[in-house]
Short mmCIF file of C-alpha atoms in Angstrom, two decimals:
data_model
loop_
_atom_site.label_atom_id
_atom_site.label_comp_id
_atom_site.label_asym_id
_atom_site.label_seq_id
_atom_site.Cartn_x
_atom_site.Cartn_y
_atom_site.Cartn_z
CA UNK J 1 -31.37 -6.53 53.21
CA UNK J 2 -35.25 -6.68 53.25
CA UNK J 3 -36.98 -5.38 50.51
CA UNK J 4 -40.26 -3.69 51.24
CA UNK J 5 -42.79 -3.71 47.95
CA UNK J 6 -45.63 -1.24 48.19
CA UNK J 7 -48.61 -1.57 45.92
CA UNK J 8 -50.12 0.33 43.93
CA UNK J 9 -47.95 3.29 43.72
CA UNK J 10 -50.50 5.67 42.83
CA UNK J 11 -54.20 5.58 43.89
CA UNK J 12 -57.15 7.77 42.62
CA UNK J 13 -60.15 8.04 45.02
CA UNK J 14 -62.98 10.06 46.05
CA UNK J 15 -63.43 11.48 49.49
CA UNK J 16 -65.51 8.70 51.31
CA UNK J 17 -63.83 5.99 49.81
CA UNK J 18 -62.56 2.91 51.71
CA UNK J 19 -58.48 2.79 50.67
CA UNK J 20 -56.28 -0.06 51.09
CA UNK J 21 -52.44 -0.21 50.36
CA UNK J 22 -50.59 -3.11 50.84
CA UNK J 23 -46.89 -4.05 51.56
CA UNK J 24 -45.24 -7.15 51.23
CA UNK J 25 -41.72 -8.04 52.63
CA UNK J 26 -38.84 -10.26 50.91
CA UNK J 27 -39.14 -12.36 54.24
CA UNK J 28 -40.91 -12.39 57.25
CA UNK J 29 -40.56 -9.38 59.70
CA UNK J 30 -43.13 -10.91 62.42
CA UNK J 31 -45.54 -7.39 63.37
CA UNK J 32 -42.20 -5.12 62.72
CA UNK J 33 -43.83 -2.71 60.56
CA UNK J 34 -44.88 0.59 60.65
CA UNK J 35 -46.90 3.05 58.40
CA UNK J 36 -46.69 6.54 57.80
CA UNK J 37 -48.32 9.84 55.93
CA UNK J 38 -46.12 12.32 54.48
CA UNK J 39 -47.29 15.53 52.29
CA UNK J 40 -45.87 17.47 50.50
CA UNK J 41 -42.67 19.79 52.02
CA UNK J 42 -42.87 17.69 55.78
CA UNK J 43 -41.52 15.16 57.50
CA UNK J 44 -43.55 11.78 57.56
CA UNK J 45 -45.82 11.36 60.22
CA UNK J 46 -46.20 8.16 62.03
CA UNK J 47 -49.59 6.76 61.71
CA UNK J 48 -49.76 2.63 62.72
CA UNK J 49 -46.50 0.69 64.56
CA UNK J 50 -45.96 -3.10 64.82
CA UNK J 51 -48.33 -3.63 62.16
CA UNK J 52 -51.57 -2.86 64.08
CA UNK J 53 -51.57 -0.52 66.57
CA UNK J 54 -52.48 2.77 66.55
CA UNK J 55 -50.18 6.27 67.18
CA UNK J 56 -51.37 8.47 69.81
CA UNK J 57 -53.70 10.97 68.12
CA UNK J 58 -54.32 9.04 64.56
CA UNK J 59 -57.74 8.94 63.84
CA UNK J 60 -59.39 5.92 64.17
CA UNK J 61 -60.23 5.93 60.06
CA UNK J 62 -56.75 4.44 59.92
CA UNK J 63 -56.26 1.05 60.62
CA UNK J 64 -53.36 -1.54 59.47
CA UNK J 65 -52.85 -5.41 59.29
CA UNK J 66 -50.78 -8.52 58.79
CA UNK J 67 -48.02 -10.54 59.77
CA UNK J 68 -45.21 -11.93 58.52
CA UNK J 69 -44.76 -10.65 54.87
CA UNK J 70 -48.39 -9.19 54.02
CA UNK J 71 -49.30 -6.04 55.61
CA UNK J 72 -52.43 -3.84 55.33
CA UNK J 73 -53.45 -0.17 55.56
CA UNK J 74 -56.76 0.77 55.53
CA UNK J 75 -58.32 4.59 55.45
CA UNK J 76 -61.79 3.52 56.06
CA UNK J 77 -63.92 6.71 54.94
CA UNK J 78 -61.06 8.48 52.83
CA UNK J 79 -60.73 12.10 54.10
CA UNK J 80 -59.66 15.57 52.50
CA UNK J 81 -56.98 15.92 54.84
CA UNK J 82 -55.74 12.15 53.61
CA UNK J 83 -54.41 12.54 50.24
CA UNK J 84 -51.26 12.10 50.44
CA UNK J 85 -48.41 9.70 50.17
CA UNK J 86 -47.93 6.76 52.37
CA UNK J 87 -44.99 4.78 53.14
CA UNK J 88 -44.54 1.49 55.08
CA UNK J 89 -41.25 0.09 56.77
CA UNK J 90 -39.92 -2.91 58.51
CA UNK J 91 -37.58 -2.47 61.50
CA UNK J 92 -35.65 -6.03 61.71
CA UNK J 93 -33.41 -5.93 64.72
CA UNK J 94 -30.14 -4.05 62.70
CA UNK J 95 -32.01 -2.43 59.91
CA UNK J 96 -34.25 -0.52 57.87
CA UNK J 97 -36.15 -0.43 54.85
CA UNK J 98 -38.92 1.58 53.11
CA UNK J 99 -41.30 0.66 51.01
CA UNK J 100 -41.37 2.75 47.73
CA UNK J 101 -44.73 5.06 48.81
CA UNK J 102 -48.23 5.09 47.22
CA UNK J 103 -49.33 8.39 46.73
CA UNK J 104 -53.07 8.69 47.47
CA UNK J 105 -54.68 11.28 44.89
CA UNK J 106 -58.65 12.79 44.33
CA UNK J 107 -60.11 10.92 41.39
CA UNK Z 1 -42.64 18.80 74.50
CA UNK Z 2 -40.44 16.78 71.69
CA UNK Z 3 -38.55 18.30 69.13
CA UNK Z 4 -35.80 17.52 66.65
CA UNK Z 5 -33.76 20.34 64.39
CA UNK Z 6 -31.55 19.13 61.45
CA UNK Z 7 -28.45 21.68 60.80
CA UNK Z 8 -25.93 22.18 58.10
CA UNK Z 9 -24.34 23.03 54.69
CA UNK Z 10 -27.35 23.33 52.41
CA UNK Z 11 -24.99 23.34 49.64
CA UNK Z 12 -22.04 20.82 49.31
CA UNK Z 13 -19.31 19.98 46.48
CA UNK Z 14 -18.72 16.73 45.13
CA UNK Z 15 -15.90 14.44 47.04
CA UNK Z 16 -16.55 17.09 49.99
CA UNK Z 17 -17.35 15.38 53.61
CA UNK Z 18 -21.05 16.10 54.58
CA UNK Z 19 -21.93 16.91 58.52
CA UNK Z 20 -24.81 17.38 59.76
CA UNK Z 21 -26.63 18.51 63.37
CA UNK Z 22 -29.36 17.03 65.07
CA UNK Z 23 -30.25 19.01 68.00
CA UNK Z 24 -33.73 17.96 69.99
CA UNK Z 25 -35.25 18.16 73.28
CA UNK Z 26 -37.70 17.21 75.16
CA UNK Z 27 -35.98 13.46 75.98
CA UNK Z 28 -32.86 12.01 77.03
CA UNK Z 29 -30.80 9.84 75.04
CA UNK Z 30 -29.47 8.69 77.84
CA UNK Z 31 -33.03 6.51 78.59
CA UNK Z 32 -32.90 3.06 77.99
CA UNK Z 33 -34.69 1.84 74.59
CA UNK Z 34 -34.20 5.38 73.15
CA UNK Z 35 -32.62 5.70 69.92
CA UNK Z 36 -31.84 8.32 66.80
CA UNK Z 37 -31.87 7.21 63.50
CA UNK Z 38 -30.90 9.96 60.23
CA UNK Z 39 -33.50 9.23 57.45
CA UNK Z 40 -32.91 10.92 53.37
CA UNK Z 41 -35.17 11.35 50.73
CA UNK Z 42 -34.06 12.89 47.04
CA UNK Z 43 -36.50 15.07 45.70
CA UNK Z 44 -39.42 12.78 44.29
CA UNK Z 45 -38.46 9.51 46.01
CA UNK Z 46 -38.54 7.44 48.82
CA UNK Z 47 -37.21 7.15 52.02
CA UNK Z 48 -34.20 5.65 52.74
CA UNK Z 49 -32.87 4.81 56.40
CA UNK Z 50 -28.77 5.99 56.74
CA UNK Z 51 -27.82 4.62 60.23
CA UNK Z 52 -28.70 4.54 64.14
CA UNK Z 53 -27.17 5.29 67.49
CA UNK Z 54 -29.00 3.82 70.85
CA UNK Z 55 -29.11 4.63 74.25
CA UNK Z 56 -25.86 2.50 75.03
CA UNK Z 57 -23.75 4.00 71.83
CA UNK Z 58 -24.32 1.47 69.64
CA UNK Z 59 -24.63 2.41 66.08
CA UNK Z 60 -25.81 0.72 62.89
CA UNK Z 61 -25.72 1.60 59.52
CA UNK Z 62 -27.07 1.02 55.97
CA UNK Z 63 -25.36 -1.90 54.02
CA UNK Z 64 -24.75 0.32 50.91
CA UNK Z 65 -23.71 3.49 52.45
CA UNK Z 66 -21.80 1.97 55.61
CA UNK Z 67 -18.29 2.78 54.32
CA UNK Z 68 -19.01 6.53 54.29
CA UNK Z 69 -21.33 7.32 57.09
CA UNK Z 70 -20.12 7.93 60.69
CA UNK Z 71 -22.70 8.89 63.84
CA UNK Z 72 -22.15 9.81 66.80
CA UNK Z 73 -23.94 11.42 69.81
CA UNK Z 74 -23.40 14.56 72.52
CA UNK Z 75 -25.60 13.89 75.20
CA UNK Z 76 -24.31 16.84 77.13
CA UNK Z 77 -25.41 19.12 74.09
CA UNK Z 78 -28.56 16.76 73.33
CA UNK Z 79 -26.83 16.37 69.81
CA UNK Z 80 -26.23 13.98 67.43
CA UNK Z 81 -24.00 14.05 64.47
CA UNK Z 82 -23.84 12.59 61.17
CA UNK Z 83 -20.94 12.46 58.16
CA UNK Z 84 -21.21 11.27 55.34
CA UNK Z 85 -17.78 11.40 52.82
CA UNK Z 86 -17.01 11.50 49.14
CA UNK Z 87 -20.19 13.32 48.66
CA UNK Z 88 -21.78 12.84 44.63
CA UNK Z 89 -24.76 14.51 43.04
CA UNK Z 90 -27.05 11.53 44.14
CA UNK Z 91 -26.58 12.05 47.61
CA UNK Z 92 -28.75 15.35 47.05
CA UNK Z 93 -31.47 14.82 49.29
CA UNK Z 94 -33.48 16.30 52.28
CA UNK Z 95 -31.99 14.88 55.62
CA UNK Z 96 -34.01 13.68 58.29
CA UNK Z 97 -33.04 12.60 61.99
CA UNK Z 98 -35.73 10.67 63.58
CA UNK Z 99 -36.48 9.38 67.10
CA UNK Z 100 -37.43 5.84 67.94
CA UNK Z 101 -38.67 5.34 71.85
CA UNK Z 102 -38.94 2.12 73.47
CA UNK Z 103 -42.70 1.80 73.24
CA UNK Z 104 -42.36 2.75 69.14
CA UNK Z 105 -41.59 -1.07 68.48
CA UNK Z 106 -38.73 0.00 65.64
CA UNK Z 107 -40.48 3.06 64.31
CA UNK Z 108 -39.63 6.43 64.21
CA UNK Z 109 -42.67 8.83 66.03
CA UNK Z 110 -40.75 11.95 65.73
CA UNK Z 111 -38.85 13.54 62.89
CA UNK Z 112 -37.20 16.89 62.39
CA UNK Z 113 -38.40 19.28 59.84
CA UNK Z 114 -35.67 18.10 57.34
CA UNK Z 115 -32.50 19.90 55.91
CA UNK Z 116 -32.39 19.89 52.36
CA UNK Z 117 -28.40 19.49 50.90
CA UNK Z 118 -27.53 19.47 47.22
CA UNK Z 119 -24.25 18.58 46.05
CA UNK Z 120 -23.41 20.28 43.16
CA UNK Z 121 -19.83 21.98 41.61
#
């Protein structure tokens, strides 16, 4: 199975900050990834798919990157509503796999 | 207007056989690329993906939990069903079904609220 390896797990940062998290995969999923918020008590929410592009009705703050095993999401002007935890995952034809989450907390 | 619902036992015992409801609407499983995927997360951890029906009735599951999961769909009732058997304590978790739509490229862009289940004597 992949293995998807989130860094850092935990985050401090200030509202207004520029936040990156990054994900690597144990080989190369092309653009298969996706990321997503979740808070506490509800269900994720998808945020980015195939590694770039943008869910309907995510704002634009929220961008992701990569290819291959090196993936990127960016909060660009860190928000109250943002803190949070955020988890990325590959989709590789048959299967799954989460990365561990990095929870995003005010410094 | 898409929704998913997650249904059953909140409370299980250990070696007990585990089923649980998806109901949604708003979609047809019947279109081609759609497919339904059940998602778990113990309390404090991560996600972890469980297994997959499509469109077509195929179904995939996780490596480590394939022996004891079986899904299933009932497009007439818009369901779809998931057991899990020989239930243990670390299969406490909240339950997710998720939807994944042709366009989602292999992610999941709606969930249900979640079902929590603990397994306990």
């Amino acid at each position: 199975d992949i293995q998807m390896t989130q860094s850092p797990s935990t985050l401090s940062a200030s509202v207004g900050d520029r936040v990156t998290i990054t994900c690597r995969a144990s080989q190369s999923i092309s653009s298969w990834l996706a990321w997503y918020q979740q808070k506490p008590g509800k269900a994720p929410k998808l945020l980015i798919y195939k590694a770039s592009s943008l869910e309907n009705g995510v704002p634009s703050r929220f961008s992701g990157s990569g290819s291959g095993t090196q993936f990127t999401l960016t909060i660009s002007s860190l928000q109250p509503d943002d803190f949070a935890t955020y988890y990325c995952q590959q989709y590789n034809s048959f299967s799954v796999t989460f990365g561990g989450g990095t929870k995003v907390e005010i410094k | 207007q898409v929704t998913l619902k997650e249904s059953g036992p909140a409370l299980v015992k250990p070696t007990q056989t585990l089923t649980l409801t998806c109901t949604f609407s708003g979609f047809s499983l019947f279109t081609s690329g759609m497919r339904m995927s059940w998602i778990r997360q113990p309390p404090g951890k991560a996600l972890e993906w469980l297994a997959r029906i499509d469109w077509d009735d195929d179904k995939f599951y996780s490596t480590s939990l394939k022996t004891r999961l079986t899904i299933s769909k009932d497009t007439s009732k818009d369901q779809v069903v998931l057991t899990m058997t020989n239930m243990d304590p670390l299969d406490t978790a909240t339950y997710y079904c998720a939807r994944t739509s042709l366009g989602a490229a292999g992610s999941f862009d709606y969930w249900g609220q979640g079902t929590l289940v603990t397994v306990s004597s």
